[in-house]
Amino acid sequence: MLILLTIFLLLFIPFAMLILHLARPKFSIQGFLVVLAVLAGWPMVLLAKSAVPQTITLLRWQPVSFFPISPALLIDDISWYFALAVMSLALSSIVTSIAQLGQSLKPDLIKNDPKVEVIDVQAHPEVVASFSKPALSIEYTSTSNWQSWAGILIMTSLSLVAVTAGNLLTLLLAWAALDLLELAILLSQVLQSKSRERIILAFTARMAGIGMALLAAIIPWSQGISISFEAINQSTSVYLLVAAGLRLGVLPLHLPYIQQLPHRRGLGTVLCLIPAASSYILLVRIANIGVLGAASPYLLGLTALAGLYAAIHWIIAVDEIDGRPYWLLGTASLAIASAISNQPTACIAWSIASLLSGGLIFSMSMRHKNLIPIASFGFIGLSTLPFSPTWLGMTLYQFVGASSDAIIAPLFYLLSFAFLLIHSLLLTGFIRHIIRGVFYLGEQPAEHTEKWVWFLYPIGLVFILVTHYLIGFLLYPDLNELPLSGWIMGVVALIISVALWYLLRRYLYALPHRDQSNQASPLSIFFSLEWFYRLFWGLFRILARMNALLSTILEGDGGILWALVLFALIFVFLQR
């Protein structure tokens, strides 16, 4: 019941904030209410571990003959991991965003500095800094801070419903609510027409994911089987995998559109990662069955291509925020590959790393040498080194169990090398972005920071680290059953990533700073399937124009005559 109380708390506080804002607009205690909500919610989710497994029926739909299954929550070990990760992301995003209120830019120090390019992302969210100069983004505070905090709380509460969903019905309802809320937030903050088109296209892809999941639910329901996670089998796992892939942007490859949000951190990070958690939980449920048979090699190959594309763009991104969609795609490809290969523990490890390691680097807007230890622990958490939180992620590379029956050994090892390279590239980009901007201006910092910020800001980051290492500790494998690859694969990935980072710094330094126009190259457009989405959007516009023309004709002076002509044509056609 503690997680259910947390969900209600996170839904109640935004309404209380709205009432306070309407009644007392100048009475600014919204920040206190938000911090109180997340500080109360995090320990409640933590303590919910003592009551697992637990099933909570939310509603009982009647009649039972039409609705054999009702919305319910399932708090087990798997859902608890994701619930704690989601709650930690929300807590970190809110605490670090509040800490940023204690920062103010000192423009006199940098306005004449040729090494720095300053961007006001609030006034010009569509502008991206040139790769030739380090970018120092200025995210000014505004009166809408409480609105973004309220959005974080509501998104977190709906995500908690999704990750603790006890059946497919509850998960689909949570997906729909998350998508509608995200669509409303994006459309309210992005005003450019072309940008809104991309938002609608991304929303359509997620709706297609819901459609695939519904198709997967129809199969067991038509056979009189309950649409629960226990009913997932080989005939439905492929549909559910494609549904999760559509929502994550991996199968087929497409980029979630959140790049032009005025709030690039905080709410932007939550909109990127927290909805992804609702798809990761489905991947873990699928991983208990796997996707075997003839489709397995093809799905793994497509996933590897998507992961390589994303990992390369993650490295060359101007900063971690610009590369955030590619981080999600790259880490999601590892989780999807684990689900296909019937490796549930590896799927959990990569999914949690995607959320928490990503949440750590995306929340680190401040660059200071005192934060390097926190960043180092975040890097270790992603490394799959022995005793690290992602240690079990290395089981993705084991040619044992169900995966050995679905794919031949040479192809498996080739794909394993591709996923190892994806992991190494993600680590390389993590190194590059985490140390970006540390003292590049010399001894004088570009921003004035209040003293209290240095107390509050690290706390928000440490919560993510504590959560990640706690989950990793609970996932530690039995050392007696661990193969040799479990001890060396993390070291191999670390060596490759450090070598790649050294080569980039020494010989290809211009590569990470090249102009972003390279993303419009034909090769990049082909692999990102941008050409397909442009073609789809062009067809949609043609149909929209035809519909508008038809409406204009029928609503004009001769509308009745045209309607009679169309009726006659239809009648003649039916007569034939």
Coordinates of C-alpha atoms in Angstrom, one line a residue:
M1 CA 0.0 0.0 0.0
L2 CA 3.0 2.3 0.4
I3 CA 3.5 2.7 -3.3
L4 CA -0.2 3.4 -3.8
L5 CA 0.0 6.1 -1.1
T6 CA 3.0 7.5 -3.0
I7 CA 1.0 7.7 -6.2
F8 CA -1.8 9.5 -4.5
L9 CA 0.6 11.9 -2.8
L10 CA 2.3 12.8 -6.1
L11 CA -1.1 13.4 -7.7
F12 CA -2.4 15.5 -4.8
I13 CA 0.5 17.9 -4.5
P14 CA 0.3 19.4 -8.0
F15 CA -3.4 20.2 -7.4
A16 CA -2.5 21.8 -4.1
M17 CA 0.2 23.9 -5.9
L18 CA -2.4 25.0 -8.5
I19 CA -4.9 26.1 -5.8
L20 CA -2.2 28.0 -4.0
H21 CA -1.1 29.7 -7.2
L22 CA -4.6 30.8 -8.0
A23 CA -5.4 31.9 -4.5
R24 CA -2.0 33.5 -3.6
P25 CA 0.1 34.0 -6.7
K26 CA 2.9 35.7 -4.9
F27 CA 3.0 33.1 -2.1
S28 CA 5.9 31.0 -3.2
I29 CA 5.9 27.8 -1.2
Q30 CA 5.5 25.5 -4.2
G31 CA 9.2 24.5 -4.0
F32 CA 8.7 23.4 -0.4
L33 CA 5.7 21.3 -1.3
V34 CA 7.5 19.6 -4.2
V35 CA 10.5 18.7 -2.1
L36 CA 8.2 17.5 0.7
A37 CA 6.4 15.2 -1.7
V38 CA 9.5 13.6 -3.2
L39 CA 11.3 13.3 0.2
A40 CA 8.2 11.6 1.6
G41 CA 7.7 9.4 -1.4
W42 CA 11.2 8.0 -1.8
P43 CA 11.3 6.3 1.6
M44 CA 7.8 5.0 1.2
V45 CA 8.8 3.3 -2.1
L46 CA 12.0 2.0 -0.4
L47 CA 10.0 0.5 2.5
A48 CA 7.6 -1.1 0.1
K49 CA 10.3 -3.7 -0.5
S50 CA 9.3 -5.4 2.8
A51 CA 5.8 -6.2 1.5
V52 CA 6.7 -7.8 -1.8
P53 CA 5.1 -9.6 -3.5
Q54 CA 1.8 -7.8 -3.2
T55 CA -1.2 -7.4 -5.6
I56 CA -3.5 -4.4 -5.3
T57 CA -6.8 -4.3 -7.2
L58 CA -7.5 -0.7 -8.2
L59 CA -11.0 -1.2 -9.6
R60 CA -13.4 -4.1 -10.2
W61 CA -15.0 -3.7 -13.6
Q62 CA -18.5 -5.2 -14.0
P63 CA -19.8 -7.4 -15.4
V64 CA -17.1 -10.0 -15.1
S65 CA -18.2 -11.8 -18.3
F66 CA -17.2 -8.7 -20.3
F67 CA -14.3 -7.6 -18.1
P68 CA -12.6 -10.8 -16.8
I69 CA -9.6 -8.7 -15.7
S70 CA -9.5 -5.4 -13.9
P71 CA -6.8 -2.7 -13.3
A72 CA -4.4 -3.8 -10.6
L73 CA -0.9 -3.2 -9.3
L74 CA 1.8 -5.8 -8.8
I75 CA 4.6 -4.9 -6.4
D76 CA 7.3 -7.6 -6.8
D77 CA 11.0 -7.5 -6.9
I78 CA 11.1 -6.4 -10.6
S79 CA 8.6 -3.6 -10.3
W80 CA 10.1 -2.4 -7.1
Y81 CA 13.5 -1.9 -8.8
F82 CA 11.9 0.3 -11.4
A83 CA 9.6 2.1 -8.9
L84 CA 12.6 3.1 -6.8
A85 CA 14.6 4.2 -9.9
V86 CA 11.7 6.4 -11.1
M87 CA 11.3 7.9 -7.7
S88 CA 15.0 8.7 -7.4
L89 CA 14.9 10.3 -10.9
A90 CA 12.1 12.6 -9.8
L91 CA 13.8 13.5 -6.5
S92 CA 17.1 14.2 -8.2
S93 CA 15.5 16.3 -11.0
I94 CA 13.6 18.4 -8.5
V95 CA 16.4 18.9 -6.0
T96 CA 19.0 19.8 -8.7
S97 CA 16.5 22.2 -10.4
I98 CA 15.9 24.0 -7.1
A99 CA 19.6 24.2 -6.5
Q100 CA 20.0 25.8 -9.9
L101 CA 18.0 28.7 -8.6
G102 CA 21.1 29.7 -6.6
Q103 CA 23.1 30.2 -9.8
S104 CA 23.4 33.4 -11.7
L105 CA 25.5 34.0 -14.8
K106 CA 28.4 36.5 -14.7
P107 CA 28.3 37.7 -18.3
D108 CA 31.2 40.2 -17.9
L109 CA 33.6 37.3 -17.5
I110 CA 32.7 35.5 -20.7
K111 CA 31.0 37.9 -23.1
N112 CA 34.3 38.7 -24.8
D113 CA 35.8 35.2 -24.4
P114 CA 36.1 33.6 -27.9
K115 CA 36.2 30.1 -26.3
V116 CA 32.6 30.2 -25.2
E117 CA 29.3 30.5 -27.0
V118 CA 26.4 31.5 -24.8
I119 CA 22.9 30.5 -25.6
D120 CA 19.6 31.5 -24.0
V121 CA 17.7 28.2 -24.4
Q122 CA 14.6 29.8 -22.8
A123 CA 14.3 32.5 -25.4
H124 CA 15.8 30.5 -28.3
P125 CA 15.2 26.8 -27.6
E126 CA 15.7 25.9 -31.3
V127 CA 19.3 27.3 -31.4
V128 CA 22.1 24.8 -30.9
A129 CA 25.6 25.9 -30.1
S130 CA 28.3 25.5 -32.8
F131 CA 30.5 22.6 -32.3
S132 CA 33.5 24.8 -32.8
K133 CA 33.1 26.3 -29.3
P134 CA 32.1 24.8 -25.9
A135 CA 28.5 25.7 -25.3
L136 CA 27.4 27.3 -22.0
S137 CA 23.6 27.1 -21.9
I138 CA 21.8 29.6 -19.7
E139 CA 18.5 28.3 -18.4
Y140 CA 16.9 31.3 -16.7
T141 CA 14.4 30.7 -14.0
S142 CA 10.9 31.9 -14.6
T143 CA 7.5 32.0 -12.9
S144 CA 6.7 28.7 -14.6
N145 CA 9.1 26.7 -12.4
W146 CA 6.2 25.4 -10.3
Q147 CA 4.5 24.2 -13.4
S148 CA 7.5 22.1 -14.5
W149 CA 7.7 20.7 -11.0
A150 CA 4.1 19.8 -11.0
G151 CA 4.6 18.1 -14.4
I152 CA 7.4 16.1 -12.9
L153 CA 5.3 14.9 -10.1
I154 CA 2.3 13.9 -12.3
M155 CA 4.6 12.1 -14.8
T156 CA 6.3 10.3 -11.9
S157 CA 3.0 9.1 -10.4
L158 CA 1.7 7.8 -13.8
S159 CA 5.1 6.1 -14.3
L160 CA 4.8 4.4 -10.9
V161 CA 1.4 3.0 -12.1
A162 CA 3.0 1.8 -15.3
V163 CA 6.0 0.1 -13.7
T164 CA 3.9 -1.6 -11.0
A165 CA 1.2 -2.6 -13.5
G166 CA -0.2 -6.0 -12.5
N167 CA -1.4 -6.9 -16.0
L168 CA -1.3 -5.7 -19.6
L169 CA -4.6 -3.7 -19.2
T170 CA -3.2 -1.5 -16.4
L171 CA 0.0 -1.0 -18.4
L172 CA -1.8 0.1 -21.5
L173 CA -4.0 2.6 -19.5
A174 CA -0.8 4.0 -17.9
W175 CA 0.9 4.3 -21.3
A176 CA -2.1 6.2 -22.7
A177 CA -2.2 8.6 -19.8
L178 CA 1.6 9.2 -20.0
D179 CA 1.4 9.8 -23.7
L180 CA -1.4 12.3 -23.4
L181 CA 0.2 14.2 -20.6
E182 CA 3.5 14.3 -22.4
L183 CA 1.8 15.5 -25.6
A184 CA 0.0 18.3 -23.7
I185 CA 3.3 19.4 -22.1
L186 CA 5.2 19.5 -25.3
L187 CA 2.5 21.2 -27.3
S188 CA 2.1 23.9 -24.6
Q189 CA 5.8 24.7 -24.7
V190 CA 6.8 24.3 -28.4
L191 CA 5.2 26.8 -30.7
Q192 CA 6.9 26.2 -34.1
S193 CA 4.7 24.4 -36.6
K194 CA 7.4 22.1 -37.9
S195 CA 8.4 21.1 -34.4
R196 CA 4.8 20.4 -33.5
E197 CA 4.6 18.1 -36.5
R198 CA 7.5 16.1 -35.2
I199 CA 5.8 15.9 -31.8
I200 CA 2.7 14.5 -33.4
L201 CA 4.7 12.0 -35.3
A202 CA 6.5 10.8 -32.2
F203 CA 3.1 10.6 -30.4
T204 CA 1.8 8.5 -33.4
A205 CA 4.7 6.1 -33.0
R206 CA 3.8 5.6 -29.3
M207 CA 0.2 5.1 -30.2
A208 CA 1.3 2.4 -32.7
G209 CA 3.2 0.8 -29.8
I210 CA -0.1 0.7 -27.8
G211 CA -1.8 -0.8 -30.9
M212 CA 0.8 -3.6 -31.1
A213 CA 0.4 -4.3 -27.4
L214 CA -3.4 -4.5 -27.9
L215 CA -2.8 -6.9 -30.8
A216 CA -0.7 -9.1 -28.4
A217 CA -3.5 -9.0 -25.8
I218 CA -6.1 -10.1 -28.3
I219 CA -4.3 -13.4 -29.0
P220 CA -4.6 -14.9 -25.5
W221 CA -8.0 -13.2 -24.9
S222 CA -9.5 -14.9 -28.0
Q223 CA -8.3 -18.3 -26.5
G224 CA -9.9 -17.5 -23.1
I225 CA -6.6 -16.8 -21.5
S226 CA -6.2 -13.8 -19.1
I227 CA -4.1 -10.9 -20.5
S228 CA -1.6 -11.0 -17.6
F229 CA 2.1 -11.1 -17.8
E230 CA 2.1 -14.8 -16.8
A231 CA 0.3 -15.5 -20.1
I232 CA 3.1 -14.1 -22.3
N233 CA 4.4 -16.8 -24.6
Q234 CA 6.4 -17.0 -27.8
S235 CA 3.4 -16.1 -30.0
T236 CA 2.8 -12.8 -28.1
S237 CA 6.3 -11.9 -27.1
V238 CA 7.3 -10.6 -30.6
Y239 CA 4.3 -8.2 -30.6
L240 CA 5.1 -6.9 -27.2
L241 CA 8.8 -6.5 -28.1
V242 CA 7.8 -4.4 -31.1
A243 CA 5.4 -2.4 -28.9
A244 CA 8.2 -1.6 -26.5
G245 CA 10.6 -0.9 -29.3
L246 CA 8.2 1.5 -30.9
R247 CA 7.9 3.4 -27.7
L248 CA 11.6 3.5 -27.1
G249 CA 12.4 4.4 -30.7
V250 CA 14.5 1.4 -31.5
L251 CA 12.3 -0.9 -33.5
P252 CA 12.0 0.8 -36.0
L253 CA 14.6 3.5 -35.4
H254 CA 13.2 7.0 -34.6
L255 CA 14.2 9.7 -32.3
P256 CA 11.8 10.8 -29.5
Y257 CA 11.2 14.5 -29.9
I258 CA 12.0 16.6 -26.8
Q259 CA 14.9 18.6 -28.1
Q260 CA 13.3 22.1 -28.1
L261 CA 11.9 22.2 -24.6
P262 CA 12.7 25.5 -22.8
H263 CA 13.5 23.5 -19.7
R264 CA 16.2 21.3 -21.1
R265 CA 17.0 19.8 -17.7
G266 CA 14.7 18.8 -15.0
L267 CA 11.4 18.4 -16.9
G268 CA 13.2 17.6 -20.1
T269 CA 15.1 14.8 -18.5
V270 CA 11.9 13.4 -16.9
L271 CA 10.1 13.5 -20.2
C272 CA 12.9 11.5 -21.7
L273 CA 13.6 8.9 -19.1
I274 CA 10.5 8.3 -17.0
P275 CA 8.2 7.3 -19.9
A276 CA 11.0 4.9 -21.0
A277 CA 10.8 3.2 -17.6
S278 CA 7.2 2.1 -18.5
S279 CA 8.6 0.4 -21.6
Y280 CA 11.6 -1.2 -19.8
I281 CA 9.4 -3.0 -17.4
L282 CA 7.6 -4.7 -20.3
L283 CA 11.0 -5.7 -21.7
V284 CA 11.9 -7.4 -18.5
R285 CA 8.6 -9.3 -18.5
I286 CA 9.3 -10.4 -22.0
A287 CA 12.9 -11.4 -21.1
N288 CA 11.5 -14.2 -18.9
I289 CA 10.3 -15.8 -22.1
G290 CA 12.6 -14.4 -24.8
V291 CA 12.0 -14.2 -28.5
L292 CA 13.2 -17.4 -30.0
G293 CA 12.9 -19.0 -33.4
A294 CA 13.7 -17.6 -36.9
A295 CA 12.9 -14.0 -36.0
S296 CA 15.5 -13.8 -33.3
P297 CA 18.7 -13.1 -35.4
Y298 CA 16.9 -10.5 -37.5
L299 CA 15.6 -8.6 -34.4
L300 CA 19.1 -8.7 -32.8
G301 CA 20.6 -7.4 -36.0
L302 CA 18.2 -4.5 -36.3
T303 CA 18.7 -3.7 -32.6
A304 CA 22.5 -3.8 -33.1
L305 CA 22.3 -1.4 -36.0
A306 CA 20.1 1.0 -34.1
G307 CA 22.4 0.8 -31.1
L308 CA 25.6 1.5 -33.1
Y309 CA 23.9 4.5 -34.8
A310 CA 22.8 5.9 -31.5
A311 CA 26.2 5.3 -29.7
I312 CA 28.2 7.0 -32.4
H313 CA 25.9 10.1 -32.3
W314 CA 26.1 10.0 -28.5
I315 CA 29.8 10.5 -28.8
I316 CA 29.7 13.4 -31.3
A317 CA 26.9 15.2 -29.7
V318 CA 27.7 18.8 -28.6
D319 CA 26.8 18.0 -25.0
E320 CA 24.9 15.4 -23.0
I321 CA 21.6 17.1 -23.3
D322 CA 21.9 17.3 -27.1
G323 CA 22.8 13.6 -27.1
R324 CA 20.1 12.6 -24.7
P325 CA 17.8 10.9 -27.3
Y326 CA 20.9 8.9 -28.6
W327 CA 21.7 7.8 -25.0
L328 CA 18.2 6.4 -24.6
L329 CA 18.4 4.6 -28.0
G330 CA 21.8 3.2 -27.3
T331 CA 21.0 1.8 -23.8
A332 CA 17.6 0.7 -24.9
S333 CA 19.2 -1.4 -27.6
L334 CA 21.2 -3.3 -25.0
A335 CA 18.0 -3.9 -22.9
I336 CA 16.1 -5.1 -26.0
A337 CA 18.9 -7.4 -27.0
S338 CA 18.8 -8.9 -23.5
A339 CA 15.1 -9.4 -23.7
I340 CA 15.4 -11.1 -27.0
S341 CA 18.1 -13.4 -25.7
N342 CA 16.1 -14.5 -22.7
Q343 CA 18.4 -12.8 -20.2
P344 CA 16.0 -11.0 -17.6
T345 CA 18.8 -10.0 -15.2
A346 CA 20.8 -8.4 -17.9
C347 CA 17.7 -6.6 -19.1
I348 CA 17.1 -5.3 -15.6
A349 CA 20.7 -4.1 -15.3
W350 CA 20.8 -2.3 -18.6
S351 CA 17.3 -0.7 -18.1
I352 CA 18.2 0.6 -14.6
A353 CA 21.6 1.9 -16.0
S354 CA 19.8 3.7 -18.8
L355 CA 17.5 5.5 -16.2
L356 CA 20.0 6.2 -13.4
S357 CA 23.3 6.6 -15.1
G358 CA 21.5 8.8 -17.7
G359 CA 19.7 10.7 -15.0
L360 CA 23.0 11.4 -13.3
I361 CA 24.8 12.9 -16.3
F362 CA 21.7 14.8 -17.5
S363 CA 21.2 16.4 -14.0
M364 CA 24.8 17.6 -13.8
S365 CA 24.4 21.0 -15.2
M366 CA 27.2 22.3 -12.9
R367 CA 30.8 21.5 -13.8
H368 CA 33.3 21.5 -10.9
K369 CA 36.2 19.3 -9.9
N370 CA 34.5 18.6 -6.6
L371 CA 31.8 16.7 -8.5
I372 CA 34.2 14.4 -10.3
P373 CA 34.0 11.7 -7.6
I374 CA 30.2 11.6 -8.1
A375 CA 30.7 11.4 -11.9
S376 CA 33.3 8.6 -11.4
F377 CA 30.9 6.5 -9.4
G378 CA 28.3 7.1 -12.1
F379 CA 30.8 5.9 -14.8
I380 CA 31.6 2.8 -12.7
G381 CA 27.9 2.1 -12.4
L382 CA 27.7 1.8 -16.2
S383 CA 30.9 -0.1 -16.7
T384 CA 29.8 -3.8 -16.0
L385 CA 33.0 -4.2 -13.9
P386 CA 32.8 -6.8 -11.2
F387 CA 30.7 -5.8 -8.2
S388 CA 29.4 -2.7 -10.2
P389 CA 25.6 -2.2 -10.5
T390 CA 25.6 -3.3 -14.1
W391 CA 27.7 -6.4 -13.4
L392 CA 24.9 -8.7 -14.6
G393 CA 24.6 -6.8 -17.8
M394 CA 27.5 -8.9 -19.1
T395 CA 25.2 -12.0 -19.3
L396 CA 24.1 -10.5 -22.6
Y397 CA 27.4 -11.9 -24.0
Q398 CA 26.9 -15.5 -22.8
F399 CA 26.1 -18.1 -25.4
V400 CA 24.1 -20.3 -23.1
G401 CA 20.5 -21.2 -22.4
A402 CA 17.7 -20.3 -24.8
S403 CA 19.8 -18.0 -26.9
S404 CA 22.1 -21.0 -28.0
D405 CA 19.0 -22.8 -29.4
A406 CA 17.8 -19.8 -31.4
I407 CA 21.0 -18.6 -33.1
I408 CA 24.2 -20.1 -34.4
A409 CA 27.4 -19.5 -32.5
P410 CA 29.4 -17.5 -35.1
L411 CA 26.5 -15.1 -35.6
F412 CA 25.9 -14.8 -31.9
Y413 CA 29.6 -13.8 -31.3
L414 CA 29.4 -11.3 -34.1
L415 CA 26.3 -9.7 -32.6
S416 CA 27.9 -9.9 -29.1
F417 CA 30.9 -7.9 -30.4
A418 CA 28.5 -5.3 -31.8
F419 CA 26.8 -4.9 -28.5
L420 CA 30.1 -4.8 -26.7
L421 CA 31.1 -2.0 -29.1
I422 CA 27.9 -0.2 -28.3
H423 CA 28.6 -0.4 -24.6
S424 CA 32.1 0.9 -25.1
L425 CA 31.0 3.8 -27.2
L426 CA 28.4 4.7 -24.6
L427 CA 31.1 4.7 -22.0
T428 CA 33.4 6.8 -24.2
G429 CA 30.6 9.4 -24.6
F430 CA 29.9 9.3 -20.9
I431 CA 33.6 10.2 -20.2
R432 CA 33.6 13.0 -22.7
H433 CA 30.4 14.6 -21.6
I434 CA 31.0 14.2 -17.9
I435 CA 34.3 16.1 -18.0
R436 CA 33.2 18.6 -20.6
G437 CA 33.6 22.2 -19.4
V438 CA 35.5 21.5 -16.2
F439 CA 37.6 24.6 -15.8
Y440 CA 37.8 25.4 -19.4
L441 CA 37.4 29.0 -18.5
G442 CA 40.3 29.0 -16.2
E443 CA 40.2 29.8 -12.5
Q444 CA 37.2 32.2 -12.6
P445 CA 33.9 30.3 -13.0
A446 CA 31.4 31.7 -15.4
E447 CA 28.5 31.5 -12.9
H448 CA 28.1 32.8 -9.4
T449 CA 26.9 30.0 -7.1
E450 CA 25.4 30.5 -3.7
K451 CA 27.0 28.5 -0.9
W452 CA 23.8 26.6 0.0
V453 CA 23.8 25.2 -3.6
W454 CA 26.9 23.2 -2.8
F455 CA 25.1 21.5 0.0
L456 CA 21.8 20.8 -1.8
Y457 CA 23.0 20.1 -5.4
P458 CA 25.3 17.0 -4.5
I459 CA 22.5 15.5 -2.4
G460 CA 20.2 15.3 -5.5
L461 CA 23.0 13.5 -7.4
V462 CA 23.9 11.2 -4.6
F463 CA 20.3 9.9 -4.4
I464 CA 20.7 8.5 -7.9
L465 CA 24.0 6.9 -7.0
V466 CA 22.7 5.3 -3.8
T467 CA 19.7 3.9 -5.6
H468 CA 21.8 2.5 -8.5
Y469 CA 24.3 0.8 -6.2
L470 CA 21.5 -0.5 -3.9
I471 CA 19.7 -2.1 -6.8
G472 CA 23.0 -3.5 -8.1
F473 CA 23.8 -5.0 -4.7
L474 CA 20.4 -6.7 -4.6
L475 CA 21.1 -8.1 -8.1
Y476 CA 24.6 -9.5 -7.3
P477 CA 25.0 -13.0 -8.8
D478 CA 26.2 -16.1 -7.2
L479 CA 30.0 -16.0 -7.5
N480 CA 30.3 -19.7 -7.7
E481 CA 28.1 -19.9 -10.8
L482 CA 29.7 -16.9 -12.5
P483 CA 31.6 -17.8 -15.8
L484 CA 34.9 -16.3 -16.7
S485 CA 33.3 -13.8 -19.1
G486 CA 31.5 -12.3 -16.1
W487 CA 34.9 -11.1 -14.7
I488 CA 36.6 -9.9 -17.9
M489 CA 33.9 -8.4 -20.2
G490 CA 33.6 -5.2 -18.1
V491 CA 37.4 -4.8 -18.1
V492 CA 37.4 -5.3 -21.9
A493 CA 34.7 -2.7 -22.4
L494 CA 36.5 -0.3 -20.1
I495 CA 39.8 -0.7 -22.0
I496 CA 38.1 -0.1 -25.3
S497 CA 36.2 3.0 -24.1
V498 CA 39.3 4.6 -22.6
A499 CA 41.3 3.8 -25.8
L500 CA 38.6 5.4 -27.9
W501 CA 38.4 8.5 -25.7
Y502 CA 42.2 8.9 -25.9
L503 CA 42.2 8.6 -29.6
L504 CA 39.4 11.2 -29.9
R505 CA 41.2 13.6 -27.6
R506 CA 44.6 13.2 -29.3
Y507 CA 44.0 12.5 -33.0
L508 CA 40.4 13.3 -33.7
Y509 CA 39.7 16.2 -31.5
A510 CA 37.8 18.0 -34.2
L511 CA 35.3 15.1 -34.5
P512 CA 33.3 15.8 -31.3
H513 CA 33.1 19.5 -32.2
R514 CA 32.1 19.2 -35.8
D515 CA 29.0 21.0 -37.1
Q516 CA 25.7 19.4 -36.3
S517 CA 24.8 19.7 -40.0
N518 CA 26.4 16.3 -40.4
Q519 CA 23.2 14.8 -39.0
A520 CA 21.5 15.9 -42.3
S521 CA 23.9 13.8 -44.4
P522 CA 22.3 11.2 -46.7
L523 CA 23.9 8.3 -44.7
S524 CA 22.6 9.7 -41.4
I525 CA 19.1 10.2 -42.8
F526 CA 19.0 6.7 -44.2
F527 CA 20.0 4.9 -41.0
S528 CA 17.7 7.1 -38.9
L529 CA 14.8 6.3 -41.3
E530 CA 14.2 10.0 -41.6
W531 CA 13.4 9.5 -45.3
F532 CA 10.6 7.1 -44.4
Y533 CA 9.0 9.5 -41.8
R534 CA 9.3 12.4 -44.3
L535 CA 7.5 10.3 -46.9
F536 CA 4.8 9.3 -44.4
W537 CA 4.4 12.9 -43.4
G538 CA 4.2 14.0 -47.1
L539 CA 1.4 11.4 -47.7
F540 CA -0.4 12.7 -44.7
R541 CA -0.2 16.3 -45.9
I542 CA -1.6 15.2 -49.3
L543 CA -4.5 13.5 -47.7
A544 CA -5.1 16.5 -45.5
R545 CA -5.2 18.8 -48.5
M546 CA -7.6 16.5 -50.4
N547 CA -9.8 16.4 -47.3
A548 CA -9.8 20.2 -47.0
L549 CA -10.6 20.5 -50.8
L550 CA -13.5 18.1 -50.5
S551 CA -14.8 19.9 -47.4
T552 CA -14.6 23.2 -49.2
I553 CA -16.4 21.9 -52.3
L554 CA -19.2 20.2 -50.2
E555 CA -19.7 23.3 -48.0
G556 CA -19.8 25.7 -50.9
D557 CA -22.8 27.0 -52.9
G558 CA -22.9 23.9 -55.0
G559 CA -22.4 21.5 -52.2
I560 CA -25.8 19.8 -52.5
L561 CA -25.3 19.2 -56.2
W562 CA -21.8 17.7 -55.6
A563 CA -23.2 15.5 -52.9
L564 CA -25.8 14.2 -55.4
V565 CA -23.2 13.6 -58.0
L566 CA -21.0 11.6 -55.5
F567 CA -24.1 9.7 -54.4
A568 CA -24.9 8.8 -58.0
L569 CA -21.3 7.6 -58.6
I570 CA -21.3 5.5 -55.5
F571 CA -24.7 4.0 -56.5
V572 CA -23.4 3.1 -60.0
F573 CA -20.3 1.6 -58.6
L574 CA -22.3 -0.6 -56.2
Q575 CA -24.6 -1.7 -59.0
R576 CA -21.6 -3.2 -60.8

